[in-house]
CSV table of C-alpha atoms and ligand atoms in Angstrom, one decimal:
chain,number,residue,atom,x,y,z
Q,985,UNK,CA,73.0,181.4,122.4
Q,986,UNK,CA,76.5,180.4,123.7
Q,987,UNK,CA,76.2,182.2,127.3
Q,988,UNK,CA,79.2,181.2,128.5
Q,989,UNK,CA,83.2,179.8,127.9
Q,990,UNK,CA,84.7,177.4,127.1
Q,991,UNK,CA,86.3,175.1,130.2
Q,992,UNK,CA,84.0,176.9,133.1
Q,993,UNK,CA,83.8,173.3,134.2
Q,994,UNK,CA,87.2,171.6,133.3
Q,995,UNK,CA,87.8,169.4,136.8
Q,996,UNK,CA,84.4,169.3,137.5
Q,997,UNK,CA,82.4,166.0,138.0
Q,998,UNK,CA,78.4,166.1,138.4
Q,999,UNK,CA,76.1,164.3,138.7
Q,1000,UNK,CA,72.3,164.4,137.1
Q,1001,UNK,CA,69.5,162.1,138.1
Q,1002,UNK,CA,67.1,161.2,135.4
Q,1003,UNK,CA,69.9,162.2,132.9
Q,1004,UNK,CA,69.3,159.5,130.3
Q,1005,UNK,CA,66.7,161.4,128.6
Q,1006,UNK,CA,64.2,164.6,128.6
Q,1007,UNK,CA,65.5,168.1,130.6
Q,1008,UNK,CA,68.0,165.8,132.5
Q,1009,UNK,CA,69.9,164.8,129.1
Q,1010,UNK,CA,69.8,168.8,128.1
Q,1011,UNK,CA,71.7,169.4,131.2
Q,1012,UNK,CA,74.3,166.7,131.1
Q,1013,UNK,CA,74.9,167.4,127.8
Q,1014,UNK,CA,75.5,171.2,129.1
Q,1015,UNK,CA,77.9,170.5,131.2
Q,1016,UNK,CA,79.7,167.4,129.1
Q,1017,UNK,CA,79.9,170.5,126.2
Q,1018,UNK,CA,82.1,173.0,129.2
Q,1019,UNK,CA,84.3,170.3,129.8
Q,1020,UNK,CA,82.7,168.3,133.3
Q,1021,UNK,CA,83.0,164.8,133.7
Q,1022,UNK,CA,79.3,163.9,134.0
Q,1023,UNK,CA,77.4,160.7,135.4
Q,1024,UNK,CA,73.5,160.2,134.2
Q,1025,UNK,CA,72.0,158.2,136.0
Q,1026,UNK,CA,68.3,155.9,135.8
Q,1027,UNK,CA,66.4,152.3,135.7
Q,1028,UNK,CA,66.9,152.3,132.4
Q,1029,UNK,CA,70.6,150.7,131.5
Q,1030,UNK,CA,70.0,150.3,128.1
Q,1031,UNK,CA,69.0,154.3,128.2
Q,1032,UNK,CA,71.1,155.7,130.4
Q,1033,UNK,CA,74.4,153.8,128.2
Q,1034,UNK,CA,72.8,155.3,124.7
Q,1035,UNK,CA,72.8,158.9,126.1
Q,1036,UNK,CA,76.4,158.7,127.8
Q,1037,UNK,CA,77.7,157.1,124.7
Q,1038,UNK,CA,75.9,160.1,122.4
Q,1039,UNK,CA,77.0,162.9,124.4
Q,1040,UNK,CA,80.7,161.9,124.9
Q,1041,UNK,CA,81.0,161.5,121.4
Q,1042,UNK,CA,79.5,165.0,120.4
Q,1043,UNK,CA,81.9,166.3,123.6
Q,1044,UNK,CA,84.7,164.9,123.9
Q,1045,UNK,CA,84.1,164.8,127.6
Q,1046,UNK,CA,83.9,161.5,130.4
Q,1047,UNK,CA,80.6,160.7,130.3
Q,1048,UNK,CA,79.2,158.0,131.8
Q,1049,UNK,CA,75.3,156.1,132.0
Q,1050,UNK,CA,74.9,154.9,135.5
Q,1051,UNK,CA,71.5,152.2,136.5
Q,1052,UNK,CA,70.3,153.2,139.7
Q,1053,UNK,CA,67.0,153.2,141.0
Q,1054,UNK,CA,67.0,156.4,143.5
Q,1055,UNK,CA,64.2,154.9,145.3
Q,1056,UNK,CA,66.3,151.9,147.1
Q,1057,UNK,CA,68.9,153.9,149.8
Q,1058,UNK,CA,71.3,151.5,149.8
Q,1059,UNK,CA,71.3,151.3,145.5
Q,1060,UNK,CA,72.3,154.7,146.1
Q,1061,UNK,CA,74.8,154.7,148.6
Q,1062,UNK,CA,76.2,152.4,146.1
Q,1063,UNK,CA,76.3,154.0,143.0
Q,1064,UNK,CA,77.6,156.8,144.7
Q,1065,UNK,CA,80.8,155.2,146.2
Q,1066,UNK,CA,81.7,154.0,143.4
Q,1067,UNK,CA,81.6,156.7,141.6
Q,1068,UNK,CA,83.5,158.6,143.9
Q,1069,UNK,CA,86.4,155.4,143.7
Q,1070,UNK,CA,85.9,156.5,140.3
Q,1071,UNK,CA,87.9,159.3,140.4
Q,1072,UNK,CA,87.3,161.2,143.3
Q,1073,UNK,CA,84.2,163.5,144.7
Q,1074,UNK,CA,81.3,165.2,143.1
Q,1075,UNK,CA,81.6,168.5,142.5
Q,1076,UNK,CA,77.7,168.8,141.2
Q,1077,UNK,CA,74.5,167.1,141.9
Q,1078,UNK,CA,71.2,167.7,139.5
Q,1079,UNK,CA,68.4,166.3,141.2
Q,1080,UNK,CA,66.7,166.2,138.6
Q,1081,UNK,CA,64.6,162.6,138.0
Q,1082,UNK,CA,61.1,162.5,139.0
Q,1083,UNK,CA,58.3,160.6,137.8
Q,1084,UNK,CA,54.5,162.6,137.5
Q,1085,UNK,CA,51.2,161.1,135.9
Q,1086,UNK,CA,47.5,163.3,136.3
Q,1087,UNK,CA,44.8,162.1,137.8
Q,1088,UNK,CA,42.4,163.5,139.8
Q,1089,UNK,CA,43.2,162.5,143.7
Q,1090,UNK,CA,39.9,160.5,144.6
Q,1091,UNK,CA,41.5,157.9,142.1
Q,1092,UNK,CA,44.7,157.5,143.7
Q,1093,UNK,CA,45.5,154.0,144.8
Q,1094,UNK,CA,48.3,154.8,147.9
Q,1095,UNK,CA,50.5,152.5,145.9
Q,1096,UNK,CA,50.2,155.6,143.5
Q,1097,UNK,CA,50.9,158.7,145.4
Q,1098,UNK,CA,54.2,156.3,146.5
Q,1099,UNK,CA,55.0,155.5,142.6
Q,1100,UNK,CA,55.8,159.4,142.7
Q,1101,UNK,CA,56.6,160.2,146.4
Q,1102,UNK,CA,59.2,157.4,146.5
Q,1103,UNK,CA,60.9,158.2,143.6
Q,1104,UNK,CA,60.5,162.4,143.6
Q,1105,UNK,CA,60.6,162.7,147.8
Q,1106,UNK,CA,62.1,160.2,148.9
Q,1107,UNK,CA,64.5,159.0,146.3
Q,1108,UNK,CA,65.9,163.1,145.5
Q,1109,UNK,CA,66.5,163.0,149.3
Q,1110,UNK,CA,68.7,160.0,149.3
Q,1111,UNK,CA,70.5,160.7,146.7
Q,1112,UNK,CA,71.1,164.4,148.3
Q,1113,UNK,CA,72.5,162.4,151.7
Q,1114,UNK,CA,74.3,160.2,149.8
Q,1115,UNK,CA,76.6,163.5,148.3
Q,1116,UNK,CA,76.4,165.3,151.2
Q,1117,UNK,CA,78.0,163.6,153.8
Q,1118,UNK,CA,80.9,162.6,151.5
Q,1119,UNK,CA,81.0,166.4,150.6
Q,1120,UNK,CA,81.4,167.0,155.1
Q,1121,UNK,CA,83.5,164.4,155.2
Q,1122,UNK,CA,85.9,164.9,152.8
Q,1123,UNK,CA,85.3,169.0,152.8
Q,1124,UNK,CA,85.1,169.5,148.7
Q,1125,UNK,CA,82.3,172.7,148.2
Q,1126,UNK,CA,79.9,171.6,146.3
Q,1127,UNK,CA,76.6,172.7,144.0
Q,1128,UNK,CA,73.5,171.0,144.2
Q,1129,UNK,CA,70.0,172.4,141.5
Q,1130,UNK,CA,66.7,169.9,142.0
Q,1131,UNK,CA,64.8,170.3,139.6
Q,1132,UNK,CA,61.2,171.3,141.6
Q,1133,UNK,CA,57.7,172.8,139.4
Q,1134,UNK,CA,56.3,176.0,140.0
Q,1135,UNK,CA,53.0,174.8,141.7
Q,1136,UNK,CA,55.5,174.7,145.2
Q,1137,UNK,CA,54.2,177.5,145.0
Q,1138,UNK,CA,50.6,177.8,144.8
Q,1139,UNK,CA,50.3,173.9,144.5
Q,1140,UNK,CA,49.3,171.4,141.5
Q,1141,UNK,CA,45.6,170.3,141.7
Q,1142,UNK,CA,45.6,166.7,139.5
Q,1143,UNK,CA,49.1,166.3,140.3
Q,1144,UNK,CA,48.7,165.8,144.4
Q,1145,UNK,CA,51.6,163.1,144.7
Q,1146,UNK,CA,54.0,165.5,143.0
Q,1147,UNK,CA,52.9,168.9,144.0
Q,1148,UNK,CA,52.9,167.5,147.6
Q,1149,UNK,CA,57.1,165.9,147.0
Q,1150,UNK,CA,58.8,169.1,145.0
Q,1151,UNK,CA,57.1,171.5,148.0
Q,1152,UNK,CA,59.4,168.9,150.1
Q,1153,UNK,CA,62.8,169.3,148.2
Q,1154,UNK,CA,61.3,173.4,148.3
Q,1155,UNK,CA,62.0,173.2,152.0
Q,1156,UNK,CA,64.7,170.5,151.9
Q,1157,UNK,CA,66.9,173.2,149.8
Q,1158,UNK,CA,66.0,175.9,151.8
Q,1159,UNK,CA,66.9,174.4,155.0
Q,1160,UNK,CA,70.3,172.3,153.9
Q,1161,UNK,CA,71.3,175.4,152.6
Q,1162,UNK,CA,71.4,177.0,156.1
Q,1163,UNK,CA,72.9,173.8,157.4
Q,1164,UNK,CA,75.5,173.1,154.7
Q,1165,UNK,CA,76.7,176.6,154.5
Q,1166,UNK,CA,79.8,176.1,156.8
Q,1167,UNK,CA,81.0,173.2,154.2
Q,1168,UNK,CA,80.4,175.7,151.6
Q,1169,UNK,CA,77.8,173.1,149.9
Q,1170,UNK,CA,74.9,175.3,147.8
Q,1171,UNK,CA,71.4,174.0,147.1
Q,1172,UNK,CA,69.6,176.3,144.2
Q,1173,UNK,CA,66.3,174.8,142.7
Q,1174,UNK,CA,65.0,175.5,139.6
Q,1175,UNK,CA,61.4,175.5,138.8
Q,1176,UNK,CA,60.0,175.4,134.9
Q,1177,UNK,CA,56.9,176.0,133.4
Q,1178,UNK,CA,56.5,173.5,130.1
Q,1179,UNK,CA,59.1,172.2,128.9
Q,1180,UNK,CA,58.2,169.4,125.9
Q,1181,UNK,CA,59.7,166.7,126.8
Q,1182,UNK,CA,58.7,162.8,125.8
Q,1183,UNK,CA,58.5,161.8,129.7
Q,1184,UNK,CA,55.9,164.6,130.7
Q,1185,UNK,CA,53.6,165.1,127.7
Q,1186,UNK,CA,52.7,161.5,127.3
Q,1187,UNK,CA,52.0,161.5,131.8
Q,1188,UNK,CA,51.1,165.2,131.8
Q,1189,UNK,CA,49.8,166.0,128.4
Q,1190,UNK,CA,48.6,162.9,126.3
Q,1191,UNK,CA,45.4,164.4,125.6
Q,1192,UNK,CA,46.9,168.2,124.4
Q,1193,UNK,CA,43.1,169.2,123.4
Q,1194,UNK,CA,42.1,168.8,127.1
Q,1195,UNK,CA,44.6,171.8,128.4
Q,1196,UNK,CA,45.0,173.3,125.4
Q,1197,UNK,CA,48.3,174.4,123.9
Q,1198,UNK,CA,50.2,175.3,127.1
Q,1199,UNK,CA,52.5,177.5,124.4
Q,1200,UNK,CA,49.3,179.5,123.7
Q,1201,UNK,CA,48.5,181.1,127.3
Q,1202,UNK,CA,52.0,182.0,128.3
Q,1203,UNK,CA,53.0,185.2,128.1
Q,1204,UNK,CA,55.3,184.8,125.9
Q,1205,UNK,CA,53.0,183.0,123.5
Q,1206,UNK,CA,55.3,179.6,123.1
Q,1207,UNK,CA,56.5,177.0,125.4
Q,1208,UNK,CA,60.3,176.5,127.4
Q,1209,UNK,CA,63.3,175.8,125.0
Q,1210,UNK,CA,65.9,173.5,125.8
Q,1211,UNK,CA,69.0,175.3,125.4
Q,1212,UNK,CA,67.1,177.6,128.4
Q,1213,UNK,CA,66.7,176.1,131.2
Q,1214,UNK,CA,70.9,174.4,130.2
Q,1215,UNK,CA,71.7,178.5,130.4
Q,1216,UNK,CA,69.9,178.4,134.1
Q,1217,UNK,CA,71.2,175.4,134.9
Q,1218,UNK,CA,74.8,176.0,133.9
Q,1219,UNK,CA,75.0,179.4,135.8
Q,1220,UNK,CA,73.8,178.0,139.1
Q,1221,UNK,CA,76.0,175.8,138.8
Q,1222,UNK,CA,78.8,177.1,138.2
Q,1223,UNK,CA,81.6,178.7,140.7
Q,1224,UNK,CA,80.9,182.9,140.0
Q,1225,UNK,CA,77.9,182.9,141.8
Q,1226,UNK,CA,79.1,180.9,144.9
Q,1227,UNK,CA,77.0,184.0,147.5
Q,1228,UNK,CA,73.3,182.2,145.7
Q,1229,UNK,CA,72.5,179.5,147.9
Q,1230,UNK,CA,68.8,178.6,149.2
Q,1231,UNK,CA,66.6,180.2,145.8
Q,1232,UNK,CA,64.3,178.7,143.7
Q,1233,UNK,CA,63.8,179.9,140.3
Q,1234,UNK,CA,61.0,180.3,137.9
Q,1235,UNK,CA,61.5,179.8,134.3
Q,1236,UNK,CA,58.3,179.8,132.7
Q,1237,UNK,CA,57.7,182.6,131.1
Q,1238,UNK,CA,55.5,184.4,133.3
Q,1239,UNK,CA,53.3,181.3,133.3
Q,1240,UNK,CA,52.4,180.3,136.4
Q,1241,UNK,CA,52.3,184.8,137.1
Q,1242,UNK,CA,49.6,185.0,134.8
Q,1243,UNK,CA,47.7,181.5,134.5
Q,1244,UNK,CA,48.9,179.5,138.1
Q,1245,UNK,CA,50.6,177.2,136.0
Q,1246,UNK,CA,48.7,174.4,136.9
Q,1247,UNK,CA,46.8,172.1,135.7
Q,1248,UNK,CA,43.0,173.5,137.0
Q,1249,UNK,CA,41.5,173.8,133.5
Q,1250,UNK,CA,41.0,170.0,134.0
Q,1251,UNK,CA,38.0,170.3,136.8
Q,1252,UNK,CA,36.2,170.5,133.4
Q,1253,UNK,CA,36.9,166.9,132.4
Q,1254,UNK,CA,34.5,164.2,132.7
Q,1255,UNK,CA,34.6,160.2,133.7
Q,1256,UNK,CA,35.0,159.1,130.2
Q,1257,UNK,CA,37.7,161.4,128.9
Q,1258,UNK,CA,39.9,160.4,132.6
Q,1259,UNK,CA,39.2,156.9,131.6
Q,1260,UNK,CA,41.1,157.5,128.5
Q,1261,UNK,CA,43.7,159.2,129.5
Q,1262,UNK,CA,44.8,157.2,132.3
Q,1263,UNK,CA,44.4,154.3,129.3
Q,1264,UNK,CA,47.1,156.6,127.9
Q,1265,UNK,CA,49.3,157.4,130.3
Q,1266,UNK,CA,49.7,153.5,131.6
Q,1267,UNK,CA,50.3,152.7,127.8
Q,1268,UNK,CA,53.4,154.8,128.2
Q,1269,UNK,CA,54.5,153.4,131.5
Q,1270,UNK,CA,54.2,149.6,130.2
Q,1271,UNK,CA,56.0,151.0,127.5
Q,1272,UNK,CA,59.1,152.0,129.6
Q,1273,UNK,CA,58.9,150.1,132.3
Q,1274,UNK,CA,60.1,147.3,130.1
Q,1275,UNK,CA,63.5,148.7,129.2
Q,1276,UNK,CA,64.0,148.7,132.6
Q,1277,UNK,CA,66.2,145.1,134.7
Q,1278,UNK,CA,63.9,143.0,136.5
W,1358,HXC,C1,46.1,156.4,138.5
W,1358,HXC,C2,48.0,155.2,138.3
W,1358,HXC,C3,48.0,155.9,136.9
W,1358,HXC,C4,47.3,156.6,136.3
W,1358,HXC,C5,50.0,154.7,137.5
W,1358,HXC,N1,49.0,154.3,138.6
W,1358,HXC,N2,49.1,155.3,136.2
W,1358,HXC,N3,47.0,155.7,139.0
W,1358,HXC,N4,45.9,157.0,137.2
W,1358,HXC,N5,47.4,157.7,135.4
W,1358,HXC,C6,49.2,153.5,139.5
W,1358,HXC,C7,48.7,152.6,139.5
W,1358,HXC,O1,47.9,152.0,139.1
W,1358,HXC,C8,49.6,151.7,140.5
W,1358,HXC,O2,48.7,151.6,141.4
W,1358,HXC,C9,50.4,152.7,140.9
W,1358,HXC,O3,50.0,153.7,140.6
W,1358,HXC,C10,52.3,151.6,140.9
W,1358,HXC,O4,52.1,152.1,139.4
W,1358,HXC,P1,53.5,151.3,138.5
W,1358,HXC,O5,53.3,151.2,136.8
W,1358,HXC,O6,54.0,149.7,139.1
W,1358,HXC,O7,54.3,152.1,138.7
W,1358,HXC,P2,56.5,152.2,138.8
W,1358,HXC,O8,56.4,151.9,137.6
W,1358,HXC,O9,56.1,152.2,139.8
W,1358,HXC,O10,55.7,153.9,137.9
W,1358,HXC,C11,56.3,154.8,138.4
W,1358,HXC,C12,54.9,155.8,137.2
W,1358,HXC,C13,55.3,155.9,135.9
W,1358,HXC,C14,55.4,157.0,137.8
W,1358,HXC,C15,53.6,155.2,137.5
W,1358,HXC,O11,55.1,156.9,135.1
W,1358,HXC,C16,56.9,156.4,136.0
W,1358,HXC,O12,58.0,155.5,135.9
W,1358,HXC,N6,57.6,157.8,135.7
W,1358,HXC,C17,58.6,158.2,135.1
W,1358,HXC,C18,59.0,158.9,134.2
W,1358,HXC,C19,58.0,160.1,134.1
W,1358,HXC,O13,56.7,160.4,134.9
W,1358,HXC,N7,58.2,161.4,134.0
W,1358,HXC,C20,57.6,162.6,134.1
W,1358,HXC,C21,58.1,163.7,134.5
W,1358,HXC,S1,57.4,165.4,134.4
W,1358,HXC,P3,47.8,150.2,142.3
W,1358,HXC,O14,47.2,150.3,143.4
W,1358,HXC,O15,47.0,150.1,141.1
W,1358,HXC,O16,49.0,148.7,142.0
W,1358,HXC,C22,57.0,166.1,136.0
W,1358,HXC,C23,56.3,167.4,136.4
W,1358,HXC,C24,56.1,168.6,134.7
W,1358,HXC,O17,57.7,165.6,136.8
W,1358,HXC,C25,55.4,169.3,134.7
W,1358,HXC,C26,55.1,169.8,133.8
W,1358,HXC,C27,54.2,171.2,134.0
W,1359,NAP,P1,61.6,162.3,131.9
W,1359,NAP,O1,62.4,162.9,130.7
W,1359,NAP,O2,60.4,161.4,132.0
W,1359,NAP,O3,62.8,162.9,133.3
W,1359,NAP,C1,62.7,162.0,133.8
W,1359,NAP,C2,64.1,161.1,134.2
W,1359,NAP,O4,63.6,160.5,135.6
W,1359,NAP,C3,63.9,159.5,133.4
W,1359,NAP,O5,65.2,159.5,132.5
W,1359,NAP,C4,63.6,158.5,134.2
W,1359,NAP,O6,64.3,157.4,134.3
W,1359,NAP,C5,64.6,159.0,135.1
W,1359,NAP,N1,63.7,158.2,136.7
W,1359,NAP,C6,62.5,158.0,137.6
W,1359,NAP,N2,62.7,157.0,138.4
W,1359,NAP,C7,63.6,157.1,138.4
W,1359,NAP,C8,63.8,156.4,139.3
W,1359,NAP,N3,63.4,156.0,140.8
W,1359,NAP,N4,65.1,156.3,139.5
W,1359,NAP,C9,66.1,156.9,138.8
W,1359,NAP,N5,65.7,157.1,137.6
W,1359,NAP,C10,64.1,157.8,137.7
W,1359,NAP,O7,61.2,163.9,132.3
W,1359,NAP,P2,61.6,165.9,131.9
W,1359,NAP,O8,60.2,165.9,132.1
W,1359,NAP,O9,62.8,165.4,131.4
W,1359,NAP,O10,61.9,165.9,133.8
W,1359,NAP,C11,62.8,165.9,134.3
W,1359,NAP,C12,62.5,166.6,135.8
W,1359,NAP,O11,61.7,168.1,135.0
W,1359,NAP,C13,61.9,166.1,136.4
W,1359,NAP,O12,61.9,166.5,137.7
W,1359,NAP,C14,60.2,167.4,136.2
W,1359,NAP,O13,59.9,166.9,137.3
W,1359,NAP,C15,60.9,168.3,136.4
W,1359,NAP,N6,59.9,168.9,135.4
W,1359,NAP,C16,59.9,169.0,134.2
W,1359,NAP,C17,59.2,169.8,133.4
W,1359,NAP,C18,58.2,170.0,131.8
W,1359,NAP,O14,57.7,170.8,131.3
W,1359,NAP,N7,59.1,169.0,130.4
W,1359,NAP,C19,58.0,171.1,134.1
W,1359,NAP,C20,58.7,171.5,135.5
W,1359,NAP,C21,59.1,170.3,135.8
W,1359,NAP,P3,64.3,155.9,133.9
W,1359,NAP,O15,62.7,155.8,133.7
W,1359,NAP,O16,64.9,155.2,133.4
W,1359,NAP,O17,64.0,155.7,135.3
């Protein structure tokens, strides 16, 4: 459903991290359709470049793909500096890049924990900081949206590094909403329920039967639809809600209120099932890794 007027984001400049795929791609396209100049980043150069080319051709807006691993603070600062030089200050940031996989916590190595928290917790902070300090310096008003999950409220069994990291970002959102409000910088967050994407399903639902159909247990009887997510991301980004800051909005059809919305039901899996799930996740990881640069 088209809820917003054409040209709503004319003159806006928005970075969507992880915008080459999944929900990030959906939001990048939604902003470009409304006239924003959009930047997307990810580790796989070919993926961000192809997505940028497609969205740009379909919307007529400027969309650029930048290869950047947000785990590196220097690489992040360099990317943000290049974007600023490429046409001026950003006016919006969507912290969407993330990594996750289901695993019993007892089976995680410190490297496994860091693989997720270095991206979600630290990487997101580096991007927010690199933008925020420039906004404050140049006096630009801006809007930040971070993509979280509903388990920030009730915990994420079998996704503990993600749950801990996203909960940290929830507090970053509230803290900086206050600290940066005098500078006209708003920070809000979205906590989506299940919106089927290749990246998430390969790592969280490699065996749909293990968790049951996440659509069927939803009070609305279905998973989320991409335009629903896009509409919320447009609303929170837009100038019309200038007084709205420090909020995290769930968009999950009521799932977390009804069932907890997390992976608690995986307690029933045995070692051999986890072995199979681990193998499926690792094979998805290897495929994606082969598309990254050195
Ligand atoms: C246990 C695992 C594992 C698994 C990897 N590891 N997979 N441990 N179970 N299934 C461990 C490895 O053994 C290794 O530790 C460490 O993690 C690092 O592995 P690498 O493959 O070298 O990591 P890296 O290349 O950095 O890749 C990061 C990644 C990968 C997190 C492992 O999944 C990734 O790049 N993901 C990006 C895309 C993504 O995750 N999208 C989904 C977002 S969905 P050792 O000690 O063995 O060396 C989401 C929430 C959705 O966030 C909510 C739905 C409701
Ligand atoms: P996805 O398609 O796998 O998106 C993750 C994106 O992040 C990828 O484009 C990936 O690109 C990028 N990324 C990962 N590590 C990065 C790094 N170090 N530096 C830069 N970019 C990196 O999965 P998705 O489902 O769309 O998830 C998007 C967001 O929604 C995430 O924050 C996720 O936690 C959240 N979410 C999703 C759901 C859902 O149901 N889908 C539910 C709740 C929350 P590269 O691999 O090329 O780097």
